[in-house]
Amino acid sequence: MSALASARPTATALYAAHVNPQWVRLLDLLRMNVRYRKCIGAELFTADGRRILDFLSGYCVHNTGHNHPAIVEALRDELSASGPAMLQSHVPELAGELAARLTALAGGRLSRAFFCSSGSEGVETVIKFSRAHTRRDGLLYAEGAFHGLTCGALSLMSDPSWSDGCGPMLPGTEPIASGDVDELDRRLATRKFAAFIGAPTQAEAGIRVPSRDYLATAQSLCRRYGTLFVLDEVQTGMYRTGDFLAAHTFGLDPDMVVIAKALSGGLIPVGAVLMSDAISNSVYDSLKRAIVHTSTYSENGLAMRAGLATLDVLQNENLGARGRTLGDDLRRRLSAALSGYDMVKEVRGMGMLSGIEFTSPKQLRPRLAYESFHAIHPAMFGQVLVMRLFRDHDILTQICGNNLQVLKVAPPLVASEEHLDHFVESIRAVVDLAHTSTSFWSEALVLARRAVRI
Ligand SMILES: Cc1ncc(COP(=O)(O)O)c(C=O)c1O
């Protein structure tokens, strides 16, 4: 290597200097700052020769697995064709094709699509369209949900840690405890709410699966009071929880649904809001308002092609049904493997979206350790689990963003039985260590000290 090349800053140093140094520090602290060379299916190969199993799926982006060959080939073909990726002065044919496929799959009243580039942008669209359609300002949302980090989406999130220091949020937004039907009735009866925005399983709140009755009642109350019933399916949709939409599993007929993440096979930013003709017509209600809500990259040819190819893969490989069967089996096996451990409160989920909730143990000594960790930082215990799974067992996971006591388990829908076997055995071993070995806690304490120092 020449002296010049060796003096060149590493990619990590450039990222730390010019993008986000705190992210690099956090990864270093957790010993998760590794270089990935190749990512295929559910497997990640690092530059230093490790094979890591992905049980995070980029926050449910990789339903079809990393770099699925059929999606990569479709994108290559699209690029080679040199077609009109973006003109802003034509009818994008691929957008029409993708919208037709998505709305046919969604069914019910969801007959139109608005395309965007992220889940947050989809939620912003919901805010504008529901207000325009109902001529009301209010927005009711379920406590604990995660809807995205743009200002409108943030205004629909009850955890202040995401919005601290960012100034006032949107007026007219109100949280409501999930599951409280009487309170929902009272609030909706004010007839001031344009939309009730919920999720048919709150992923970041700790994989909270609502009751079928609650969602059905929420939908009928919305209809009674003229409030749009909106579901954020950014994580649950695209077959992650079994059906194309989790709304189908619950027998719901929402007025609007937001999807994103897995829609493009994890390769191109994309999102979509599916809605009724009537809602769409309330916004695009005259010639002069033909582009009143749009976004430069919204119907980008590569994003649309990726969406079409992703749907092909999900359907041809029957990944929803596969994920449902494997997910049910995984939860059964996790429950059995972890049942004897005091710190494991519950294993729950839907399809390939599961969570393992941890709690303070009953026995005095481990309880003191668990609670002092919690006092240092509520994420401490979960992050040590994540770190151990990664370092000792080559498994990538994360804890839920709004419920730090829950480990999220969300492998790609193409994960193999061997991958799931390895996960069950590995989490059992890590949880066993937490119950039986002082080294688990002493090592974690070192981590806590380093976290305070850096
Ligand atoms: C349920 C849900 N809604 C919305 C979003 C925001 O999506 P994005 O990060 O693509 O803006 C997320 C992101 O994690 C999410 O989980």
GROMACS .gro file of C-alpha atoms and ligand atoms in nm:
model
  470
    1MET     CA    1   0.000   0.000   0.000
    2SER     CA    2   0.140   0.345  -0.087
    3ALA     CA    3   0.207   0.597   0.192
    4LEU     CA    4  -0.068   0.813   0.043
    5ALA     CA    5  -0.325   0.532   0.051
    6SER     CA    6  -0.240   0.436   0.409
    7ALA     CA    7  -0.276   0.800   0.518
    8ARG     CA    8  -0.626   0.815   0.370
    9PRO     CA    9  -0.899   0.833   0.637
   10THR     CA   10  -1.108   0.518   0.669
   11ALA     CA   11  -1.468   0.516   0.558
   12THR     CA   12  -1.568   0.504   0.927
   13ALA     CA   13  -1.359   0.814   1.002
   14LEU     CA   14  -1.516   0.998   0.709
   15TYR     CA   15  -1.863   0.899   0.828
   16ALA     CA   16  -1.785   1.011   1.182
   17ALA     CA   17  -1.643   1.340   1.058
   18HIS     CA   18  -1.911   1.426   0.807
   19VAL     CA   19  -2.231   1.234   0.888
   20ASN     CA   20  -2.290   1.130   1.250
   21PRO     CA   21  -2.009   1.071   1.500
   22GLN     CA   22  -2.246   0.957   1.776
   23TRP     CA   23  -2.370   0.666   1.569
   24VAL     CA   24  -2.012   0.546   1.516
   25ARG     CA   25  -1.944   0.577   1.890
   26LEU     CA   26  -2.253   0.379   1.978
   27LEU     CA   27  -2.162   0.098   1.738
   28ASP     CA   28  -1.806   0.097   1.873
   29LEU     CA   29  -1.935   0.079   2.229
   30LEU     CA   30  -2.156  -0.219   2.148
   31ARG     CA   31  -1.874  -0.379   1.946
   32MET     CA   32  -2.105  -0.388   1.647
   33ASN     CA   33  -1.900  -0.168   1.419
   34VAL     CA   34  -1.805  -0.430   1.161
   35ARG     CA   35  -1.761  -0.394   0.785
   36TYR     CA   36  -2.012  -0.589   0.581
   37ARG     CA   37  -1.884  -0.724   0.254
   38LYS     CA   38  -2.187  -0.904   0.117
   39CYS     CA   39  -2.551  -0.946   0.224
   40ILE     CA   40  -2.758  -1.230   0.079
   41GLY     CA   41  -3.098  -1.350   0.201
   42ALA     CA   42  -3.080  -1.358   0.581
   43GLU     CA   43  -2.700  -1.377   0.593
   44LEU     CA   44  -2.449  -1.095   0.627
   45PHE     CA   45  -2.083  -1.162   0.548
   46THR     CA   46  -1.822  -0.937   0.707
   47ALA     CA   47  -1.485  -0.829   0.575
   48ASP     CA   48  -1.313  -1.029   0.851
   49GLY     CA   49  -1.485  -1.354   0.756
   50ARG     CA   50  -1.786  -1.376   0.991
   51ARG     CA   51  -2.132  -1.491   0.883
   52ILE     CA   52  -2.394  -1.297   1.078
   53LEU     CA   53  -2.764  -1.386   1.073
   54ASP     CA   54  -2.993  -1.088   1.027
   55PHE     CA   55  -3.282  -1.096   1.277
   56LEU     CA   56  -3.347  -0.721   1.239
   57SER     CA   57  -3.416  -0.697   0.864
   58GLY     CA   58  -3.323  -0.328   0.862
   59TYR     CA   59  -3.636  -0.258   1.074
   60CYS     CA   60  -3.852  -0.481   0.853
   61VAL     CA   61  -3.720  -0.364   0.520
   62HIS     CA   62  -3.583  -0.700   0.406
   63ASN     CA   63  -3.894  -0.918   0.388
   64THR     CA   64  -3.761  -1.069   0.064
   65GLY     CA   65  -3.410  -1.102   0.210
   66HIS     CA   66  -3.105  -0.896   0.120
   67ASN     CA   67  -3.035  -0.840  -0.249
   68HIS     CA   68  -3.289  -1.088  -0.381
   69PRO     CA   69  -3.155  -1.188  -0.727
   70ALA     CA   70  -3.490  -1.137  -0.903
   71ILE     CA   71  -3.524  -0.782  -0.768
   72VAL     CA   72  -3.161  -0.700  -0.847
   73GLU     CA   73  -3.212  -0.830  -1.202
   74ALA     CA   74  -3.532  -0.627  -1.248
   75LEU     CA   75  -3.347  -0.314  -1.140
   76ARG     CA   76  -3.055  -0.390  -1.371
   77ASP     CA   77  -3.298  -0.433  -1.662
   78GLU     CA   78  -3.471  -0.108  -1.574
   79LEU     CA   79  -3.140   0.079  -1.570
   80SER     CA   80  -3.025  -0.080  -1.896
   81ALA     CA   81  -3.348   0.020  -2.070
   82SER     CA   82  -3.268   0.394  -2.016
   83GLY     CA   83  -3.640   0.461  -1.985
   84PRO     CA   84  -3.808   0.770  -1.836
   85ALA     CA   85  -3.710   0.725  -1.469
   86MET     CA   86  -3.841   1.072  -1.387
   87LEU     CA   87  -3.971   1.344  -1.617
   88GLN     CA   88  -4.237   1.517  -1.407
   89SER     CA   89  -4.420   1.577  -1.736
   90HIS     CA   90  -4.553   1.237  -1.833
   91VAL     CA   91  -4.774   0.959  -1.703
   92PRO     CA   92  -4.538   0.717  -1.525
   93GLU     CA   93  -4.663   0.379  -1.648
   94LEU     CA   94  -4.488   0.177  -1.381
   95ALA     CA   95  -4.660   0.381  -1.108
   96GLY     CA   96  -4.999   0.294  -1.258
   97GLU     CA   97  -4.902  -0.073  -1.276
   98LEU     CA   98  -4.775  -0.084  -0.918
   99ALA     CA   99  -5.078   0.109  -0.784
  100ALA     CA  100  -5.311  -0.137  -0.959
  101ARG     CA  101  -5.129  -0.435  -0.806
  102LEU     CA  102  -5.118  -0.283  -0.456
  103THR     CA  103  -5.482  -0.175  -0.449
  104ALA     CA  104  -5.598  -0.512  -0.586
  105LEU     CA  105  -5.407  -0.685  -0.307
  106ALA     CA  106  -5.530  -0.441  -0.042
  107GLY     CA  107  -5.896  -0.464  -0.150
  108GLY     CA  108  -6.187  -0.300   0.036
  109ARG     CA  109  -6.211   0.072  -0.022
  110LEU     CA  110  -5.838   0.111  -0.102
  111SER     CA  111  -5.850   0.187  -0.473
  112ARG     CA  112  -5.594   0.466  -0.515
  113ALA     CA  113  -5.226   0.505  -0.424
  114PHE     CA  114  -5.005   0.801  -0.352
  115PHE     CA  115  -4.636   0.715  -0.381
  116CYS     CA  116  -4.363   0.869  -0.170
  117SER     CA  117  -4.013   0.780  -0.056
  118SER     CA  118  -4.049   0.685   0.311
  119GLY     CA  119  -4.293   0.581   0.582
  120SER     CA  120  -4.278   0.925   0.744
  121GLU     CA  121  -4.368   1.090   0.416
  122GLY     CA  122  -4.664   0.853   0.394
  123VAL     CA  123  -4.778   0.959   0.741
  124GLU     CA  124  -4.748   1.327   0.641
  125THR     CA  125  -4.970   1.245   0.345
  126VAL     CA  126  -5.228   1.088   0.577
  127ILE     CA  127  -5.233   1.404   0.786
  128LYS     CA  128  -5.295   1.631   0.488
  129PHE     CA  129  -5.540   1.406   0.305
  130SER     CA  130  -5.753   1.325   0.609
  131ARG     CA  131  -5.781   1.693   0.695
  132ALA     CA  132  -5.866   1.786   0.337
  133HIS     CA  133  -6.127   1.510   0.315
  134THR     CA  134  -6.304   1.569   0.646
  135ARG     CA  135  -6.243   1.942   0.682
  136ARG     CA  136  -6.147   1.871   1.044
  137ASP     CA  137  -5.811   1.943   1.213
  138GLY     CA  138  -5.787   1.687   1.492
  139LEU     CA  139  -5.571   1.374   1.472
  140LEU     CA  140  -5.605   1.096   1.728
  141TYR     CA  141  -5.325   0.843   1.766
  142ALA     CA  142  -5.247   0.543   1.984
  143GLU     CA  143  -4.997   0.587   2.265
  144GLY     CA  144  -4.665   0.410   2.222
  145ALA     CA  145  -4.675   0.401   1.844
  146PHE     CA  146  -4.385   0.491   1.617
  147HIS     CA  147  -4.487   0.676   1.301
  148GLY     CA  148  -4.164   0.842   1.183
  149LEU     CA  149  -3.941   1.137   1.261
  150THR     CA  150  -4.063   1.418   1.037
  151CYS     CA  151  -4.250   1.685   1.233
  152GLY     CA  152  -4.602   1.573   1.139
  153ALA     CA  153  -4.531   1.206   1.209
  154LEU     CA  154  -4.351   1.299   1.533
  155SER     CA  155  -4.665   1.485   1.640
  156LEU     CA  156  -4.839   1.145   1.641
  157MET     CA  157  -4.593   0.990   1.885
  158SER     CA  158  -4.632   1.006   2.261
  159ASP     CA  159  -4.270   0.934   2.361
  160PRO     CA  160  -4.111   1.280   2.405
  161SER     CA  161  -3.757   1.149   2.371
  162TRP     CA  162  -3.800   1.161   1.992
  163SER     CA  163  -3.916   1.522   1.979
  164ASP     CA  164  -3.731   1.688   2.271
  165GLY     CA  165  -3.578   2.014   2.163
  166CYS     CA  166  -3.750   2.019   1.825
  167GLY     CA  167  -4.003   2.287   1.911
  168PRO     CA  168  -4.379   2.269   1.920
  169MET     CA  169  -4.541   1.975   1.746
  170LEU     CA  170  -4.851   2.000   1.525
  171PRO     CA  171  -5.153   2.136   1.711
  172GLY     CA  172  -5.468   1.923   1.718
  173THR     CA  173  -5.289   1.591   1.775
  174GLU     CA  174  -5.395   1.383   2.077
  175PRO     CA  175  -5.279   1.045   2.212
  176ILE     CA  176  -5.518   0.781   2.339
  177ALA     CA  177  -5.438   0.465   2.533
  178SER     CA  178  -5.453   0.165   2.306
  179GLY     CA  179  -5.746  -0.064   2.387
  180ASP     CA  180  -5.964   0.186   2.575
  181VAL     CA  181  -6.287   0.171   2.375
  182ASP     CA  182  -6.494   0.394   2.606
  183GLU     CA  183  -6.239   0.672   2.591
  184LEU     CA  184  -6.214   0.633   2.214
  185ASP     CA  185  -6.593   0.668   2.190
  186ARG     CA  186  -6.588   0.983   2.404
  187ARG     CA  187  -6.311   1.147   2.203
  188LEU     CA  188  -6.449   1.059   1.861
  189ALA     CA  189  -6.794   1.183   1.966
  190THR     CA  190  -6.650   1.536   1.972
  191ARG     CA  191  -6.642   1.501   1.591
  192LYS     CA  192  -6.327   1.709   1.576
  193PHE     CA  193  -6.097   1.431   1.456
  194ALA     CA  194  -6.009   1.394   1.090
  195ALA     CA  195  -5.839   1.059   1.146
  196PHE     CA  196  -5.764   0.796   1.403
  197ILE     CA  197  -5.419   0.659   1.321
  198GLY     CA  198  -5.343   0.316   1.461
  199ALA     CA  199  -5.128   0.014   1.389
  200PRO     CA  200  -5.247  -0.346   1.370
  201THR     CA  201  -4.953  -0.443   1.596
  202GLN     CA  202  -4.732  -0.170   1.730
  203ALA     CA  203  -4.382  -0.286   1.651
  204GLU     CA  204  -4.169  -0.027   1.831
  205ALA     CA  205  -4.404  -0.021   2.131
  206GLY     CA  206  -4.288  -0.376   2.201
  207ILE     CA  207  -4.466  -0.589   1.937
  208ARG     CA  208  -4.803  -0.512   2.094
  209VAL     CA  209  -5.071  -0.712   1.917
  210PRO     CA  210  -5.411  -0.552   1.979
  211SER     CA  211  -5.727  -0.754   2.028
  212ARG     CA  212  -5.943  -0.823   1.724
  213ASP     CA  213  -6.240  -0.673   1.906
  214TYR     CA  214  -6.060  -0.350   1.984
  215LEU     CA  215  -5.961  -0.281   1.625
  216ALA     CA  216  -6.307  -0.375   1.490
  217THR     CA  217  -6.472  -0.146   1.747
  218ALA     CA  218  -6.229   0.135   1.671
  219GLN     CA  219  -6.314   0.105   1.302
  220SER     CA  220  -6.689   0.112   1.360
  221LEU     CA  221  -6.664   0.405   1.603
  222CYS     CA  222  -6.463   0.596   1.343
  223ARG     CA  223  -6.735   0.530   1.085
  224ARG     CA  224  -7.007   0.642   1.327
  225TYR     CA  225  -6.840   0.977   1.398
  226GLY     CA  226  -6.706   1.056   1.049
  227THR     CA  227  -6.339   1.004   1.142
  228LEU     CA  228  -6.112   0.825   0.893
  229PHE     CA  229  -5.978   0.492   1.018
  230VAL     CA  230  -5.611   0.484   0.919
  231LEU     CA  231  -5.360   0.206   0.968
  232ASP     CA  232  -4.985   0.250   0.965
  233GLU     CA  233  -4.862  -0.078   0.814
  234VAL     CA  234  -4.510   0.042   0.748
  235GLN     CA  235  -4.370  -0.250   0.949
  236THR     CA  236  -4.663  -0.494   0.957
  237GLY     CA  237  -4.752  -0.478   0.586
  238MET     CA  238  -4.598  -0.647   0.280
  239TYR     CA  239  -4.664  -0.994   0.428
  240ARG     CA  240  -4.442  -0.935   0.735
  241THR     CA  241  -4.721  -1.052   0.967
  242GLY     CA  242  -4.867  -1.318   0.732
  243ASP     CA  243  -5.123  -1.152   0.504
  244PHE     CA  244  -5.042  -0.873   0.256
  245LEU     CA  245  -5.172  -0.633   0.521
  246ALA     CA  246  -5.221  -0.712   0.890
  247ALA     CA  247  -5.559  -0.538   0.840
  248HIS     CA  248  -5.666  -0.851   0.650
  249THR     CA  249  -5.574  -1.078   0.939
  250PHE     CA  250  -5.796  -0.865   1.165
  251GLY     CA  251  -6.078  -0.846   0.907
  252LEU     CA  252  -6.055  -0.465   0.885
  253ASP     CA  253  -6.152  -0.228   0.607
  254PRO     CA  254  -5.945   0.088   0.668
  255ASP     CA  255  -5.992   0.419   0.488
  256MET     CA  256  -5.618   0.465   0.441
  257VAL     CA  257  -5.311   0.247   0.485
  258VAL     CA  258  -4.946   0.349   0.484
  259ILE     CA  259  -4.687   0.102   0.356
  260ALA     CA  260  -4.315   0.155   0.288
  261LYS     CA  261  -3.999  -0.028   0.402
  262ALA     CA  262  -4.023  -0.375   0.240
  263LEU     CA  263  -4.211  -0.245  -0.065
  264SER     CA  264  -3.890  -0.209  -0.266
  265GLY     CA  265  -3.702  -0.516  -0.148
  266GLY     CA  266  -3.483  -0.297   0.070
  267LEU     CA  267  -3.308  -0.148  -0.231
  268ILE     CA  268  -3.475   0.182  -0.326
  269PRO     CA  269  -3.652   0.431  -0.095
  270VAL     CA  270  -4.027   0.402  -0.147
  271GLY     CA  271  -4.357   0.435   0.036
  272ALA     CA  272  -4.724   0.435  -0.058
  273VAL     CA  273  -5.049   0.553   0.093
  274LEU     CA  274  -5.346   0.348  -0.020
  275MET     CA  275  -5.683   0.518   0.007
  276SER     CA  276  -6.036   0.540  -0.130
  277ASP     CA  277  -6.124   0.728  -0.449
  278ALA     CA  278  -6.324   0.974  -0.239
  279ILE     CA  279  -6.027   1.070  -0.020
  280SER     CA  280  -5.796   1.109  -0.318
  281ASN     CA  281  -6.058   1.315  -0.501
  282SER     CA  282  -6.086   1.553  -0.205
  283VAL     CA  283  -5.725   1.654  -0.262
  284TYR     CA  284  -5.701   1.633  -0.643
  285ASP     CA  285  -6.038   1.800  -0.688
  286SER     CA  286  -5.974   2.025  -0.987
  287LEU     CA  287  -5.735   2.076  -1.274
  288LYS     CA  288  -5.551   2.348  -1.088
  289ARG     CA  289  -5.488   2.110  -0.799
  290ALA     CA  290  -5.355   1.826  -1.018
  291ILE     CA  291  -5.015   1.840  -0.846
  292VAL     CA  292  -5.118   1.998  -0.515
  293HIS     CA  293  -4.961   1.707  -0.324
  294THR     CA  294  -4.657   1.544  -0.480
  295SER     CA  295  -4.292   1.479  -0.420
  296THR     CA  296  -4.008   1.487  -0.671
  297TYR     CA  297  -3.901   1.124  -0.634
  298SER     CA  298  -4.248   0.991  -0.563
  299GLU     CA  299  -4.306   0.782  -0.877
  300ASN     CA  300  -3.943   0.721  -0.963
  301GLY     CA  301  -3.906   0.445  -1.222
  302LEU     CA  302  -3.653   0.242  -1.026
  303ALA     CA  303  -3.861   0.257  -0.709
  304MET     CA  304  -4.172   0.147  -0.898
  305ARG     CA  305  -3.984  -0.134  -1.076
  306ALA     CA  306  -3.842  -0.249  -0.742
  307GLY     CA  307  -4.197  -0.251  -0.599
  308LEU     CA  308  -4.330  -0.464  -0.884
  309ALA     CA  309  -4.039  -0.709  -0.863
  310THR     CA  310  -4.075  -0.731  -0.484
  311LEU     CA  311  -4.445  -0.817  -0.512
  312ASP     CA  312  -4.355  -1.088  -0.766
  313VAL     CA  313  -4.105  -1.242  -0.526
  314LEU     CA  314  -4.335  -1.220  -0.223
  315GLN     CA  315  -4.617  -1.387  -0.416
  316ASN     CA  316  -4.420  -1.640  -0.623
  317GLU     CA  317  -4.233  -1.763  -0.318
  318ASN     CA  318  -4.546  -1.753  -0.102
  319LEU     CA  319  -4.349  -1.569   0.163
  320GLY     CA  320  -4.647  -1.450   0.369
  321ALA     CA  321  -4.770  -1.802   0.438
  322ARG     CA  322  -4.413  -1.918   0.492
  323GLY     CA  323  -4.350  -1.637   0.742
  324ARG     CA  324  -4.672  -1.712   0.925
  325THR     CA  325  -4.589  -2.082   0.968
  326LEU     CA  326  -4.225  -2.023   1.060
  327GLY     CA  327  -4.317  -1.733   1.290
  328ASP     CA  328  -4.578  -1.937   1.481
  329ASP     CA  329  -4.328  -2.218   1.517
  330LEU     CA  330  -4.051  -1.980   1.624
  331ARG     CA  331  -4.267  -1.830   1.900
  332ARG     CA  332  -4.370  -2.175   2.021
  333ARG     CA  333  -4.008  -2.282   2.041
  334LEU     CA  334  -3.892  -1.957   2.202
  335SER     CA  335  -4.165  -1.984   2.465
  336ALA     CA  336  -4.059  -2.340   2.542
  337ALA     CA  337  -3.686  -2.262   2.549
  338LEU     CA  338  -3.727  -1.953   2.770
  339SER     CA  339  -4.014  -2.068   2.993
  340GLY     CA  340  -3.795  -2.151   3.294
  341TYR     CA  341  -3.629  -1.809   3.306
  342ASP     CA  342  -3.753  -1.554   3.554
  343MET     CA  343  -3.654  -1.250   3.348
  344VAL     CA  344  -3.858  -1.352   3.046
  345LYS     CA  345  -4.207  -1.208   3.077
  346GLU     CA  346  -4.360  -1.298   2.742
  347VAL     CA  347  -4.294  -1.407   2.385
  348ARG     CA  348  -4.549  -1.260   2.143
  349GLY     CA  349  -4.604  -1.149   1.786
  350MET     CA  350  -4.760  -1.213   1.449
  351GLY     CA  351  -4.603  -1.379   1.146
  352MET     CA  352  -4.234  -1.300   1.135
  353LEU     CA  353  -4.261  -1.006   1.375
  354SER     CA  354  -4.199  -1.125   1.729
  355GLY     CA  355  -4.088  -0.976   2.057
  356ILE     CA  356  -3.938  -1.118   2.374
  357GLU     CA  357  -4.028  -0.903   2.674
  358PHE     CA  358  -3.796  -0.901   2.974
  359THR     CA  359  -3.879  -0.804   3.330
  360SER     CA  360  -3.719  -0.765   3.668
  361PRO     CA  361  -3.666  -1.116   3.814
  362LYS     CA  362  -3.817  -1.231   4.146
  363GLN     CA  363  -3.496  -1.354   4.309
  364LEU     CA  364  -3.324  -1.084   4.510
  365ARG     CA  365  -2.968  -1.091   4.370
  366PRO     CA  366  -3.052  -1.088   4.000
  367ARG     CA  367  -3.332  -0.841   4.071
  368LEU     CA  368  -3.087  -0.594   4.227
  369ALA     CA  369  -2.857  -0.631   3.926
  370TYR     CA  370  -3.144  -0.593   3.676
  371GLU     CA  371  -3.285  -0.289   3.852
  372SER     CA  372  -2.955  -0.111   3.893
  373PHE     CA  373  -2.899  -0.160   3.521
  374HIS     CA  374  -3.239  -0.016   3.452
  375ALA     CA  375  -3.151   0.283   3.669
  376ILE     CA  376  -2.834   0.348   3.467
  377HIS     CA  377  -3.041   0.345   3.147
  378PRO     CA  378  -3.364   0.162   3.062
  379ALA     CA  379  -3.203   0.030   2.741
  380MET     CA  380  -2.898  -0.110   2.921
  381PHE     CA  381  -3.014  -0.469   2.976
  382GLY     CA  382  -3.156  -0.504   2.626
  383GLN     CA  383  -2.844  -0.361   2.465
  384VAL     CA  384  -2.626  -0.609   2.650
  385LEU     CA  385  -2.843  -0.891   2.511
  386VAL     CA  386  -2.809  -0.742   2.162
  387MET     CA  387  -2.434  -0.709   2.205
  388ARG     CA  388  -2.394  -1.067   2.331
  389LEU     CA  389  -2.608  -1.212   2.054
  390PHE     CA  390  -2.397  -1.025   1.801
  391ARG     CA  391  -2.055  -1.088   1.946
  392ASP     CA  392  -2.092  -1.440   2.083
  393HIS     CA  393  -2.351  -1.587   1.846
  394ASP     CA  394  -2.326  -1.387   1.521
  395ILE     CA  395  -2.687  -1.269   1.528
  396LEU     CA  396  -2.798  -0.913   1.455
  397THR     CA  397  -3.100  -0.793   1.657
  398GLN     CA  398  -3.227  -0.474   1.823
  399ILE     CA  399  -3.457  -0.373   2.104
  400CYS     CA  400  -3.784  -0.195   2.025
  401GLY     CA  401  -3.755   0.184   1.989
  402ASN     CA  402  -4.039   0.272   2.228
  403ASN     CA  403  -4.018  -0.026   2.465
  404LEU     CA  404  -3.662  -0.094   2.563
  405GLN     CA  405  -3.743  -0.413   2.756
  406VAL     CA  406  -3.848  -0.594   2.440
  407LEU     CA  407  -3.606  -0.764   2.202
  408LYS     CA  408  -3.738  -0.752   1.849
  409VAL     CA  409  -3.712  -1.073   1.646
  410ALA     CA  410  -3.775  -1.000   1.279
  411PRO     CA  411  -3.571  -1.209   1.036
  412PRO     CA  412  -3.632  -1.186   0.661
  413LEU     CA  413  -3.924  -1.405   0.549
  414VAL     CA  414  -3.671  -1.616   0.358
  415ALA     CA  415  -3.478  -1.715   0.674
  416SER     CA  416  -3.420  -2.090   0.692
  417GLU     CA  417  -3.512  -2.332   0.969
  418GLU     CA  418  -3.141  -2.365   1.043
  419HIS     CA  419  -3.126  -1.986   1.102
  420LEU     CA  420  -3.423  -2.004   1.339
  421ASP     CA  421  -3.272  -2.303   1.524
  422HIS     CA  422  -2.954  -2.106   1.576
  423PHE     CA  423  -3.150  -1.807   1.708
  424VAL     CA  424  -3.350  -2.013   1.959
  425GLU     CA  425  -3.039  -2.184   2.094
  426SER     CA  426  -2.843  -1.856   2.105
  427ILE     CA  427  -3.101  -1.646   2.288
  428ARG     CA  428  -3.151  -1.933   2.533
  429ALA     CA  429  -2.777  -1.938   2.599
  430VAL     CA  430  -2.759  -1.559   2.650
  431VAL     CA  431  -3.064  -1.553   2.877
  432ASP     CA  432  -2.921  -1.848   3.071
  433LEU     CA  433  -2.598  -1.654   3.119
  434ALA     CA  434  -2.792  -1.355   3.254
  435HIS     CA  435  -2.954  -1.585   3.512
  436THR     CA  436  -2.652  -1.788   3.611
  437SER     CA  437  -2.330  -1.597   3.555
  438THR     CA  438  -2.193  -1.292   3.729
  439SER     CA  439  -1.974  -1.229   3.423
  440PHE     CA  440  -2.286  -1.121   3.229
  441TRP     CA  441  -2.343  -0.839   3.477
  442SER     CA  442  -1.979  -0.746   3.539
  443GLU     CA  443  -1.914  -0.716   3.169
  444ALA     CA  444  -2.227  -0.509   3.130
  445LEU     CA  445  -2.106  -0.281   3.405
  446VAL     CA  446  -1.785  -0.219   3.210
  447LEU     CA  447  -2.004  -0.127   2.915
  448ALA     CA  448  -2.205   0.113   3.131
  449ARG     CA  449  -1.886   0.280   3.257
  450ARG     CA  450  -1.755   0.318   2.902
  451ALA     CA  451  -2.090   0.465   2.795
  452VAL     CA  452  -2.065   0.727   3.067
  453ARG     CA  453  -1.703   0.806   2.982
  454ILE     CA  454  -1.729   0.849   2.605
  455LIG     C1  455  -4.475   0.179   1.197
  455LIG     C2  456  -4.384   0.280   1.133
  455LIG     N1  457  -4.436   0.387   1.073
  455LIG     C3  458  -4.360   0.479   1.013
  455LIG     C4  459  -4.223   0.469   1.015
  455LIG     C5  460  -4.138   0.573   0.948
  455LIG     O1  461  -4.084   0.519   0.832
  455LIG     P1  462  -3.952   0.585   0.766
  455LIG     O2  463  -3.839   0.558   0.860
  455LIG     O3  464  -3.939   0.513   0.635
  455LIG     O4  465  -3.978   0.729   0.749
  455LIG     C6  466  -4.163   0.361   1.079
  455LIG     C7  467  -4.016   0.348   1.084
  455LIG     O5  468  -3.959   0.266   1.150
  455LIG     C8  469  -4.245   0.263   1.141
  455LIG     O6  470  -4.193   0.158   1.203
   0.00000   0.00000   0.00000
